[in-house]
Amino acid sequence: MRTQVGIVGAGPAGLLLAHLLHRRGIDTVVLERQSREHVERRIRAGVLEQGTVDLLTAVGLADRLRRERMIHRGLEVLFDGVGHRIPLAELTGRELTIYGQHELVKDLVAARLDTGRPLLFEAPAVGCADLDSSAPVVHFELDGAARLLECDLIAGCDGFHGVCRPAVPQSVLTEFHRDYPYAWLGILAEAPPSSEELIYAQHERGFALHSMRTPKITRLYLQVTPDEDIAAWPDERIWAELRTRLARHDPAWQLADGPVLDKAVTALRSVVTEPMQFGRLFLAGDSAHIVPATGAKGLNLAVADVAVLATAIEDWYATGSTQLLGAYSRTCLTRVWRVQHFSWWMTSMLHKAPDGDPFTARLQRAALRQLAGSEAAARAFAENYVGLPLTGGPNDSP
Ligand code: FAD
Ligand code: PHB
C-alpha cells in the first residue's frame, strides 16, 4: 500500500489528523490495532476545551457534539467540607464542553468512513523503518498477513504503548517523566450528576472527583494506590468512599448513586518525549506525552498537536518548505510544558501524600485557600484550565 501520510492509531489524534489532512486534499491511511467496537467503547476523557470544540466545529465534526454536550462555565473546589466555585467563564470569557471521548471517537470514525478513505481496524503496526529517508515505511499486519505501508511521512498517533516512539533510535530522544505514588479508580454510573458542575475534592482520605457525561450519567474518581486491586473495590465500597470524600457541611447535599457501568484503575504520570520528530516520523498526542488526568488536558493536547501538524504538512506539500514541519516539535512542546506544569501543580495540590506528610498537607491547604480567596489566583487557574487558544503556526515557539 502507498499513501502520502501513514497514520498509526485511530484515537482522537490519528482520526482528527486524517480528517484535517483529507480536507486539505492530502491522502492518508489510518492503521488501528483494535476493533472499531473497542475504540468506540473505551471510556476515557470528558472535558473539551473551547479551542478543541471551536476546531471541531470549523471542520464540520461537531454537529452531534453541539446537540448533546453539556456546557460548563465553572467548577467547584471542595476542601474542609466547603465548596468554592471558580467562575471559569467569567474569569476568562471561555467555557468548557462535557462530551465523552468515546462519543467523539464515534463521530470521528463516522466522518472518516464517509470519506471512503482507508481506516483499517485490527491492523496493528509492528514497526516503522527508514524514518530518516525520503521513503519511510510502516510494517503492519492485516488478517494475519504481514503488510507494508509506504509513505512520504508517518504520524505516530499510537498512544503511550505504541510502536512509533520505540522505532526512534534511543540516542535521539530524551524522555522526561514523573510517576506519582497514587492512581485513580474511575467509575461511570447510571446516576444523575449531584451537582451541575465538576467537583474537585481534597480530603484527608484522598482526592475525589465528581464529573459527568449526560444528565443521566455520572463519572466519578477516587485516589487509590497505583497497585490497587480493583477486586477489593465492590460497588458499595466505592460509593461509601465517594460519599465520605465528597461530603460537605451542608446536609442538603447528597451524592446520587446507581448501577456502575464501567470501572477501571488508571495510573497518574507525567511524560514528555523530546523532540516529537525524527526524520519523517512525527509523534502526536499520548505517543509523545502523558499528563496526569487531574487537569483534564490529555485529549486537548492531542488535538492541539495535530492542529499544528496538519498545517505544517499542508505547507510542506504546497511549498516544499520544511520550515513549519521543522518547527513542529518546538511549537508543540511550548504548550506541552505549560500544560505539564499545570497538571503537575493541580495533581500535587489535591492528592494525599501516601505517607500523610503533615507539611505537604498544610501547603496544599494554603494553596487551596489562595485559589478560593484570591481572584488573581483563581484567574491564573482558570486561564490554564480552560486552555490556551489553538495555533497552527510556529510563532509561539520558545
Ligand atoms: P489514544 O487515545 O491512546 O489512541 C491511540 C490509538 O492507537 C489507540 O486507538 C490504540 O489502540 C492505537 N494503537 C496503539 N498501538 C498501535 C499499533 N501498534 N498499531 C495500530 N494502532 C495502535 N484528557 C482530557 O483532555 N480530558 C479529560 O477529561 C481526560 N480524562 C481522562 C481520564 C482517563 C481515565 C484517562 C485514561 C485519560 C484521560 N484523558 C483526558 C486523556 C486522554 O484520554 C488521552 O490523552 C487521549 O486519549 C489521547 O489521544 P491519542 O489519540 O493521542 O491516544
Ligand atoms: C472526566 O470527566 O473524565 C474527567 C474530568 C476532569 C478531569 C479528569 C477526567 O480532570
PDB file of N, CA, C and O in Angstrom, residues 164-232:
ATOM      1  N   CYS A 164       5.557   3.460  17.396  1.00  0.00           N
ATOM      2  CA  CYS A 164       6.282   4.511  16.661  1.00  0.00           C
ATOM      3  C   CYS A 164       7.417   5.111  17.489  1.00  0.00           C
ATOM      4  O   CYS A 164       8.551   5.218  16.995  1.00  0.00           O
ATOM      5  N   ARG A 165       7.118   5.508  18.727  1.00  0.00           N
ATOM      6  CA  ARG A 165       8.179   6.119  19.544  1.00  0.00           C
ATOM      7  C   ARG A 165       9.357   5.161  19.721  1.00  0.00           C
ATOM      8  O   ARG A 165      10.514   5.562  19.533  1.00  0.00           O
ATOM      9  N   PRO A 166       9.107   3.884  20.020  1.00  0.00           N
ATOM     10  CA  PRO A 166      10.250   2.965  20.169  1.00  0.00           C
ATOM     11  C   PRO A 166      11.029   2.736  18.868  1.00  0.00           C
ATOM     12  O   PRO A 166      12.135   2.189  18.918  1.00  0.00           O
ATOM     13  N   ALA A 167      10.470   3.158  17.706  1.00  0.00           N
ATOM     14  CA  ALA A 167      11.193   2.970  16.438  1.00  0.00           C
ATOM     15  C   ALA A 167      12.298   4.016  16.262  1.00  0.00           C
ATOM     16  O   ALA A 167      13.142   3.889  15.377  1.00  0.00           O
ATOM     17  N   VAL A 168      12.285   5.061  17.098  1.00  0.00           N
ATOM     18  CA  VAL A 168      13.313   6.113  17.004  1.00  0.00           C
ATOM     19  C   VAL A 168      14.541   5.647  17.781  1.00  0.00           C
ATOM     20  O   VAL A 168      14.408   5.140  18.902  1.00  0.00           O
ATOM     21  N   PRO A 169      15.754   5.825  17.200  1.00  0.00           N
ATOM     22  CA  PRO A 169      16.953   5.408  17.950  1.00  0.00           C
ATOM     23  C   PRO A 169      16.991   6.080  19.327  1.00  0.00           C
ATOM     24  O   PRO A 169      16.683   7.267  19.451  1.00  0.00           O
ATOM     25  N   GLN A 170      17.343   5.290  20.317  1.00  0.00           N
ATOM     26  CA  GLN A 170      17.293   5.787  21.707  1.00  0.00           C
ATOM     27  C   GLN A 170      18.147   7.020  21.927  1.00  0.00           C
ATOM     28  O   GLN A 170      17.818   7.877  22.748  1.00  0.00           O
ATOM     29  N   SER A 171      19.246   7.123  21.163  1.00  0.00           N
ATOM     30  CA  SER A 171      20.153   8.251  21.378  1.00  0.00           C
ATOM     31  C   SER A 171      19.520   9.580  20.943  1.00  0.00           C
ATOM     32  O   SER A 171      19.983  10.652  21.330  1.00  0.00           O
ATOM     33  N   VAL A 172      18.448   9.522  20.162  1.00  0.00           N
ATOM     34  CA  VAL A 172      17.841  10.745  19.619  1.00  0.00           C
ATOM     35  C   VAL A 172      16.861  11.366  20.617  1.00  0.00           C
ATOM     36  O   VAL A 172      16.734  12.581  20.717  1.00  0.00           O
ATOM     37  N   LEU A 173      16.145  10.509  21.345  1.00  0.00           N
ATOM     38  CA  LEU A 173      15.051  11.000  22.189  1.00  0.00           C
ATOM     39  C   LEU A 173      15.474  11.130  23.642  1.00  0.00           C
ATOM     40  O   LEU A 173      16.213  10.300  24.168  1.00  0.00           O
ATOM     41  N   THR A 174      14.965  12.182  24.279  1.00  0.00           N
ATOM     42  CA  THR A 174      15.100  12.300  25.728  1.00  0.00           C
ATOM     43  C   THR A 174      13.702  12.188  26.315  1.00  0.00           C
ATOM     44  O   THR A 174      12.774  12.839  25.833  1.00  0.00           O
ATOM     45  N   GLU A 175      13.573  11.345  27.332  1.00  0.00           N
ATOM     46  CA  GLU A 175      12.260  11.203  27.965  1.00  0.00           C
ATOM     47  C   GLU A 175      12.311  11.811  29.359  1.00  0.00           C
ATOM     48  O   GLU A 175      13.181  11.458  30.163  1.00  0.00           O
ATOM     49  N   PHE A 176      11.410  12.735  29.617  1.00  0.00           N
ATOM     50  CA  PHE A 176      11.292  13.341  30.942  1.00  0.00           C
ATOM     51  C   PHE A 176      10.056  12.729  31.589  1.00  0.00           C
ATOM     52  O   PHE A 176       9.002  12.710  30.952  1.00  0.00           O
ATOM     53  N   HIS A 177      10.197  12.221  32.798  1.00  0.00           N
ATOM     54  CA  HIS A 177       8.979  11.636  33.364  1.00  0.00           C
ATOM     55  C   HIS A 177       8.919  11.740  34.882  1.00  0.00           C
ATOM     56  O   HIS A 177       9.930  11.902  35.552  1.00  0.00           O
ATOM     57  N   ARG A 178       7.679  11.670  35.349  1.00  0.00           N
ATOM     58  CA  ARG A 178       7.423  11.637  36.786  1.00  0.00           C
ATOM     59  C   ARG A 178       6.284  10.670  37.042  1.00  0.00           C
ATOM     60  O   ARG A 178       5.225  10.769  36.434  1.00  0.00           O
ATOM     61  N   ASP A 179       6.536   9.712  37.931  1.00  0.00           N
ATOM     62  CA  ASP A 179       5.445   8.823  38.347  1.00  0.00           C
ATOM     63  C   ASP A 179       4.932   9.328  39.686  1.00  0.00           C
ATOM     64  O   ASP A 179       5.704   9.839  40.489  1.00  0.00           O
ATOM     65  N   TYR A 180       3.661   9.182  39.914  1.00  0.00           N
ATOM     66  CA  TYR A 180       3.068   9.652  41.176  1.00  0.00           C
ATOM     67  C   TYR A 180       2.736   8.433  42.033  1.00  0.00           C
ATOM     68  O   TYR A 180       2.404   7.375  41.491  1.00  0.00           O
ATOM     69  N   PRO A 181       2.777   8.613  43.347  1.00  0.00           N
ATOM     70  CA  PRO A 181       2.502   7.454  44.210  1.00  0.00           C
ATOM     71  C   PRO A 181       1.004   7.228  44.420  1.00  0.00           C
ATOM     72  O   PRO A 181       0.574   6.819  45.480  1.00  0.00           O
ATOM     73  N   TYR A 182       0.209   7.551  43.414  1.00  0.00           N
ATOM     74  CA  TYR A 182      -1.232   7.302  43.505  1.00  0.00           C
ATOM     75  C   TYR A 182      -1.796   7.125  42.104  1.00  0.00           C
ATOM     76  O   TYR A 182      -1.150   7.452  41.111  1.00  0.00           O
ATOM     77  N   ALA A 183      -3.027   6.589  42.053  1.00  0.00           N
ATOM     78  CA  ALA A 183      -3.721   6.356  40.786  1.00  0.00           C
ATOM     79  C   ALA A 183      -5.181   6.748  40.992  1.00  0.00           C
ATOM     80  O   ALA A 183      -5.568   7.124  42.105  1.00  0.00           O
ATOM     81  N   TRP A 184      -5.967   6.657  39.915  1.00  0.00           N
ATOM     82  CA  TRP A 184      -7.410   6.947  40.024  1.00  0.00           C
ATOM     83  C   TRP A 184      -8.209   5.689  39.752  1.00  0.00           C
ATOM     84  O   TRP A 184      -7.980   4.999  38.747  1.00  0.00           O
ATOM     85  N   LEU A 185      -9.160   5.440  40.645  1.00  0.00           N
ATOM     86  CA  LEU A 185     -10.189   4.434  40.379  1.00  0.00           C
ATOM     87  C   LEU A 185     -11.383   5.201  39.816  1.00  0.00           C
ATOM     88  O   LEU A 185     -11.964   6.043  40.517  1.00  0.00           O
ATOM     89  N   GLY A 186     -11.716   4.962  38.555  1.00  0.00           N
ATOM     90  CA  GLY A 186     -12.800   5.717  37.915  1.00  0.00           C
ATOM     91  C   GLY A 186     -14.009   4.846  37.676  1.00  0.00           C
ATOM     92  O   GLY A 186     -13.872   3.682  37.301  1.00  0.00           O
ATOM     93  N   ILE A 187     -15.187   5.398  37.913  1.00  0.00           N
ATOM     94  CA  ILE A 187     -16.414   4.669  37.549  1.00  0.00           C
ATOM     95  C   ILE A 187     -17.305   5.550  36.680  1.00  0.00           C
ATOM     96  O   ILE A 187     -17.258   6.781  36.761  1.00  0.00           O
ATOM     97  N   LEU A 188     -18.074   4.879  35.852  1.00  0.00           N
ATOM     98  CA  LEU A 188     -19.147   5.524  35.097  1.00  0.00           C
ATOM     99  C   LEU A 188     -20.422   4.938  35.689  1.00  0.00           C
ATOM    100  O   LEU A 188     -20.523   3.718  35.809  1.00  0.00           O
ATOM    101  N   ALA A 189     -21.354   5.776  36.105  1.00  0.00           N
ATOM    102  CA  ALA A 189     -22.537   5.248  36.787  1.00  0.00           C
ATOM    103  C   ALA A 189     -23.812   5.804  36.180  1.00  0.00           C
ATOM    104  O   ALA A 189     -23.857   6.955  35.734  1.00  0.00           O
ATOM    105  N   GLU A 190     -24.827   4.951  36.202  1.00  0.00           N
ATOM    106  CA  GLU A 190     -26.133   5.397  35.736  1.00  0.00           C
ATOM    107  C   GLU A 190     -26.805   6.110  36.907  1.00  0.00           C
ATOM    108  O   GLU A 190     -27.596   5.531  37.653  1.00  0.00           O
ATOM    109  N   ALA A 191     -26.424   7.357  37.076  1.00  0.00           N
ATOM    110  CA  ALA A 191     -26.945   8.157  38.184  1.00  0.00           C
ATOM    111  C   ALA A 191     -26.887   9.617  37.740  1.00  0.00           C
ATOM    112  O   ALA A 191     -25.913  10.013  37.094  1.00  0.00           O
ATOM    113  N   PRO A 192     -27.890  10.402  38.049  1.00  0.00           N
ATOM    114  CA  PRO A 192     -27.838  11.807  37.635  1.00  0.00           C
ATOM    115  C   PRO A 192     -26.728  12.533  38.389  1.00  0.00           C
ATOM    116  O   PRO A 192     -26.485  12.239  39.561  1.00  0.00           O
ATOM    117  N   PRO A 193     -26.020  13.464  37.734  1.00  0.00           N
ATOM    118  CA  PRO A 193     -24.992  14.227  38.457  1.00  0.00           C
ATOM    119  C   PRO A 193     -25.603  14.896  39.688  1.00  0.00           C
ATOM    120  O   PRO A 193     -26.752  15.323  39.656  1.00  0.00           O
ATOM    121  N   SER A 194     -24.821  14.949  40.760  1.00  0.00           N
ATOM    122  CA  SER A 194     -25.318  15.521  42.012  1.00  0.00           C
ATOM    123  C   SER A 194     -25.011  17.003  42.118  1.00  0.00           C
ATOM    124  O   SER A 194     -25.290  17.630  43.146  1.00  0.00           O
ATOM    125  N   SER A 195     -24.367  17.530  41.071  1.00  0.00           N
ATOM    126  CA  SER A 195     -24.046  18.952  41.043  1.00  0.00           C
ATOM    127  C   SER A 195     -24.025  19.323  39.568  1.00  0.00           C
ATOM    128  O   SER A 195     -23.798  18.469  38.706  1.00  0.00           O
ATOM    129  N   GLU A 196     -24.277  20.591  39.270  1.00  0.00           N
ATOM    130  CA  GLU A 196     -24.275  20.976  37.845  1.00  0.00           C
ATOM    131  C   GLU A 196     -22.873  21.055  37.283  1.00  0.00           C
ATOM    132  O   GLU A 196     -22.674  21.047  36.080  1.00  0.00           O
ATOM    133  N   GLU A 197     -21.882  21.195  38.168  1.00  0.00           N
ATOM    134  CA  GLU A 197     -20.506  21.385  37.696  1.00  0.00           C
ATOM    135  C   GLU A 197     -19.583  20.324  38.297  1.00  0.00           C
ATOM    136  O   GLU A 197     -19.958  19.587  39.206  1.00  0.00           O
ATOM    137  N   LEU A 198     -18.347  20.287  37.783  1.00  0.00           N
ATOM    138  CA  LEU A 198     -17.363  19.337  38.312  1.00  0.00           C
ATOM    139  C   LEU A 198     -16.987  19.734  39.740  1.00  0.00           C
ATOM    140  O   LEU A 198     -16.947  20.924  40.063  1.00  0.00           O
ATOM    141  N   ILE A 199     -16.710  18.725  40.563  1.00  0.00           N
ATOM    142  CA  ILE A 199     -16.238  18.992  41.928  1.00  0.00           C
ATOM    143  C   ILE A 199     -14.894  18.293  42.102  1.00  0.00           C
ATOM    144  O   ILE A 199     -14.807  17.064  41.994  1.00  0.00           O
ATOM    145  N   TYR A 200     -13.857  19.068  42.363  1.00  0.00           N
ATOM    146  CA  TYR A 200     -12.535  18.531  42.694  1.00  0.00           C
ATOM    147  C   TYR A 200     -12.408  18.600  44.215  1.00  0.00           C
ATOM    148  O   TYR A 200     -12.398  19.693  44.776  1.00  0.00           O
ATOM    149  N   ALA A 201     -12.324  17.427  44.876  1.00  0.00           N
ATOM    150  CA  ALA A 201     -12.349  17.415  46.342  1.00  0.00           C
ATOM    151  C   ALA A 201     -11.011  16.977  46.928  1.00  0.00           C
ATOM    152  O   ALA A 201     -10.489  15.913  46.562  1.00  0.00           O
ATOM    153  N   GLN A 202     -10.492  17.812  47.823  1.00  0.00           N
ATOM    154  CA  GLN A 202      -9.323  17.411  48.597  1.00  0.00           C
ATOM    155  C   GLN A 202      -9.834  16.962  49.958  1.00  0.00           C
ATOM    156  O   GLN A 202     -10.599  17.684  50.601  1.00  0.00           O
ATOM    157  N   HIS A 203      -9.430  15.740  50.367  1.00  0.00           N
ATOM    158  CA  HIS A 203      -9.963  15.180  51.612  1.00  0.00           C
ATOM    159  C   HIS A 203      -8.847  14.439  52.326  1.00  0.00           C
ATOM    160  O   HIS A 203      -7.912  13.947  51.664  1.00  0.00           O
ATOM    161  N   GLU A 204      -8.946  14.351  53.649  1.00  0.00           N
ATOM    162  CA  GLU A 204      -7.855  13.686  54.384  1.00  0.00           C
ATOM    163  C   GLU A 204      -7.709  12.212  54.016  1.00  0.00           C
ATOM    164  O   GLU A 204      -6.651  11.608  54.218  1.00  0.00           O
ATOM    165  N   ARG A 205      -8.747  11.616  53.417  1.00  0.00           N
ATOM    166  CA  ARG A 205      -8.638  10.213  52.982  1.00  0.00           C
ATOM    167  C   ARG A 205      -8.161  10.110  51.538  1.00  0.00           C
ATOM    168  O   ARG A 205      -7.945   9.003  51.034  1.00  0.00           O
ATOM    169  N   GLY A 206      -8.041  11.255  50.867  1.00  0.00           N
ATOM    170  CA  GLY A 206      -7.563  11.239  49.480  1.00  0.00           C
ATOM    171  C   GLY A 206      -8.488  12.033  48.566  1.00  0.00           C
ATOM    172  O   GLY A 206      -9.615  12.384  48.932  1.00  0.00           O
ATOM    173  N   PHE A 207      -7.991  12.258  47.347  1.00  0.00           N
ATOM    174  CA  PHE A 207      -8.707  13.066  46.362  1.00  0.00           C
ATOM    175  C   PHE A 207      -9.953  12.339  45.836  1.00  0.00           C
ATOM    176  O   PHE A 207      -9.982  11.113  45.748  1.00  0.00           O
ATOM    177  N   ALA A 208     -10.978  13.122  45.489  1.00  0.00           N
ATOM    178  CA  ALA A 208     -12.135  12.563  44.770  1.00  0.00           C
ATOM    179  C   ALA A 208     -12.594  13.590  43.741  1.00  0.00           C
ATOM    180  O   ALA A 208     -12.398  14.793  43.936  1.00  0.00           O
ATOM    181  N   LEU A 209     -13.184  13.097  42.649  1.00  0.00           N
ATOM    182  CA  LEU A 209     -13.670  13.990  41.588  1.00  0.00           C
ATOM    183  C   LEU A 209     -15.068  13.560  41.168  1.00  0.00           C
ATOM    184  O   LEU A 209     -15.309  12.378  40.922  1.00  0.00           O
ATOM    185  N   HIS A 210     -15.943  14.543  41.124  1.00  0.00           N
ATOM    186  CA  HIS A 210     -17.297  14.308  40.621  1.00  0.00           C
ATOM    187  C   HIS A 210     -17.386  14.954  39.245  1.00  0.00           C
ATOM    188  O   HIS A 210     -17.226  16.163  39.103  1.00  0.00           O
ATOM    189  N   SER A 211     -17.604  14.128  38.221  1.00  0.00           N
ATOM    190  CA  SER A 211     -17.777  14.650  36.872  1.00  0.00           C
ATOM    191  C   SER A 211     -19.011  13.990  36.272  1.00  0.00           C
ATOM    192  O   SER A 211     -19.779  13.323  36.989  1.00  0.00           O
ATOM    193  N   MET A 212     -19.211  14.160  34.990  1.00  0.00           N
ATOM    194  CA  MET A 212     -20.463  13.660  34.394  1.00  0.00           C
ATOM    195  C   MET A 212     -20.299  13.494  32.903  1.00  0.00           C
ATOM    196  O   MET A 212     -19.313  13.957  32.315  1.00  0.00           O
ATOM    197  N   ARG A 213     -21.258  12.854  32.278  1.00  0.00           N
ATOM    198  CA  ARG A 213     -21.275  12.734  30.827  1.00  0.00           C
ATOM    199  C   ARG A 213     -22.567  13.285  30.240  1.00  0.00           C
ATOM    200  O   ARG A 213     -22.557  13.913  29.197  1.00  0.00           O
ATOM    201  N   THR A 214     -23.689  12.976  30.905  1.00  0.00           N
ATOM    202  CA  THR A 214     -25.003  13.429  30.431  1.00  0.00           C
ATOM    203  C   THR A 214     -25.845  13.719  31.681  1.00  0.00           C
ATOM    204  O   THR A 214     -25.416  13.425  32.806  1.00  0.00           O
ATOM    205  N   PRO A 215     -27.062  14.250  31.509  1.00  0.00           N
ATOM    206  CA  PRO A 215     -27.915  14.476  32.693  1.00  0.00           C
ATOM    207  C   PRO A 215     -28.279  13.183  33.418  1.00  0.00           C
ATOM    208  O   PRO A 215     -28.820  13.214  34.524  1.00  0.00           O
ATOM    209  N   LYS A 216     -27.968  12.009  32.836  1.00  0.00           N
ATOM    210  CA  LYS A 216     -28.303  10.736  33.490  1.00  0.00           C
ATOM    211  C   LYS A 216     -27.076   9.926  33.880  1.00  0.00           C
ATOM    212  O   LYS A 216     -27.211   8.875  34.507  1.00  0.00           O
ATOM    213  N   ILE A 217     -25.896  10.351  33.454  1.00  0.00           N
ATOM    214  CA  ILE A 217     -24.676   9.551  33.670  1.00  0.00           C
ATOM    215  C   ILE A 217     -23.614  10.364  34.416  1.00  0.00           C
ATOM    216  O   ILE A 217     -23.238  11.459  33.980  1.00  0.00           O
ATOM    217  N   THR A 218     -23.136   9.789  35.523  1.00  0.00           N
ATOM    218  CA  THR A 218     -22.085  10.444  36.315  1.00  0.00           C
ATOM    219  C   THR A 218     -20.760   9.744  36.086  1.00  0.00           C
ATOM    220  O   THR A 218     -20.713   8.533  35.838  1.00  0.00           O
ATOM    221  N   ARG A 219     -19.684  10.500  36.172  1.00  0.00           N
ATOM    222  CA  ARG A 219     -18.322   9.948  36.098  1.00  0.00           C
ATOM    223  C   ARG A 219     -17.643  10.359  37.399  1.00  0.00           C
ATOM    224  O   ARG A 219     -17.607  11.557  37.729  1.00  0.00           O
ATOM    225  N   LEU A 220     -17.131   9.395  38.144  1.00  0.00           N
ATOM    226  CA  LEU A 220     -16.557   9.691  39.459  1.00  0.00           C
ATOM    227  C   LEU A 220     -15.197   9.027  39.603  1.00  0.00           C
ATOM    228  O   LEU A 220     -14.969   7.940  39.044  1.00  0.00           O
ATOM    229  N   TYR A 221     -14.305   9.679  40.323  1.00  0.00           N
ATOM    230  CA  TYR A 221     -12.963   9.132  40.511  1.00  0.00           C
ATOM    231  C   TYR A 221     -12.567   9.214  41.987  1.00  0.00           C
ATOM    232  O   TYR A 221     -12.945  10.161  42.696  1.00  0.00           O
ATOM    233  N   LEU A 222     -11.763   8.232  42.410  1.00  0.00           N
ATOM    234  CA  LEU A 222     -11.197   8.206  43.761  1.00  0.00           C
ATOM    235  C   LEU A 222      -9.693   8.024  43.662  1.00  0.00           C
ATOM    236  O   LEU A 222      -9.223   7.174  42.888  1.00  0.00           O
ATOM    237  N   GLN A 223      -8.937   8.748  44.456  1.00  0.00           N
ATOM    238  CA  GLN A 223      -7.500   8.471  44.561  1.00  0.00           C
ATOM    239  C   GLN A 223      -7.303   7.126  45.244  1.00  0.00           C
ATOM    240  O   GLN A 223      -7.884   6.867  46.301  1.00  0.00           O
ATOM    241  N   VAL A 224      -6.491   6.260  44.618  1.00  0.00           N
ATOM    242  CA  VAL A 224      -6.135   4.961  45.219  1.00  0.00           C
ATOM    243  C   VAL A 224      -4.629   4.773  45.035  1.00  0.00           C
ATOM    244  O   VAL A 224      -3.964   5.637  44.463  1.00  0.00           O
ATOM    245  N   THR A 225      -4.106   3.646  45.487  1.00  0.00           N
ATOM    246  CA  THR A 225      -2.670   3.412  45.284  1.00  0.00           C
ATOM    247  C   THR A 225      -2.445   2.841  43.877  1.00  0.00           C
ATOM    248  O   THR A 225      -3.343   2.216  43.308  1.00  0.00           O
ATOM    249  N   PRO A 226      -1.250   3.026  43.294  1.00  0.00           N
ATOM    250  CA  PRO A 226      -1.023   2.578  41.908  1.00  0.00           C
ATOM    251  C   PRO A 226      -1.199   1.071  41.736  1.00  0.00           C
ATOM    252  O   PRO A 226      -1.557   0.611  40.658  1.00  0.00           O
ATOM    253  N   ASP A 227      -0.953   0.282  42.797  1.00  0.00           N
ATOM    254  CA  ASP A 227      -1.077  -1.179  42.667  1.00  0.00           C
ATOM    255  C   ASP A 227      -2.419  -1.673  43.200  1.00  0.00           C
ATOM    256  O   ASP A 227      -2.574  -2.829  43.562  1.00  0.00           O
ATOM    257  N   GLU A 228      -3.397  -0.766  43.249  1.00  0.00           N
ATOM    258  CA  GLU A 228      -4.696  -1.104  43.841  1.00  0.00           C
ATOM    259  C   GLU A 228      -5.344  -2.289  43.106  1.00  0.00           C
ATOM    260  O   GLU A 228      -5.372  -2.333  41.876  1.00  0.00           O
ATOM    261  N   ASP A 229      -5.856  -3.240  43.888  1.00  0.00           N
ATOM    262  CA  ASP A 229      -6.561  -4.379  43.312  1.00  0.00           C
ATOM    263  C   ASP A 229      -8.033  -3.994  43.178  1.00  0.00           C
ATOM    264  O   ASP A 229      -8.723  -3.803  44.182  1.00  0.00           O
ATOM    265  N   ILE A 230      -8.491  -3.906  41.949  1.00  0.00           N
ATOM    266  CA  ILE A 230      -9.864  -3.429  41.715  1.00  0.00           C
ATOM    267  C   ILE A 230     -10.890  -4.379  42.337  1.00  0.00           C
ATOM    268  O   ILE A 230     -11.989  -3.965  42.716  1.00  0.00           O
ATOM    269  N   ALA A 231     -10.481  -5.639  42.506  1.00  0.00           N
ATOM    270  CA  ALA A 231     -11.397  -6.614  43.121  1.00  0.00           C
ATOM    271  C   ALA A 231     -11.704  -6.249  44.568  1.00  0.00           C
ATOM    272  O   ALA A 231     -12.704  -6.693  45.142  1.00  0.00           O
ATOM    273  N   ALA A 232     -10.824  -5.448  45.172  1.00  0.00           N
ATOM    274  CA  ALA A 232     -11.059  -5.046  46.566  1.00  0.00           C
ATOM    275  C   ALA A 232     -12.062  -3.896  46.658  1.00  0.00           C
ATOM    276  O   ALA A 232     -12.325  -3.382  47.745  1.00  0.00           O
TER     277      ALA A 232
END
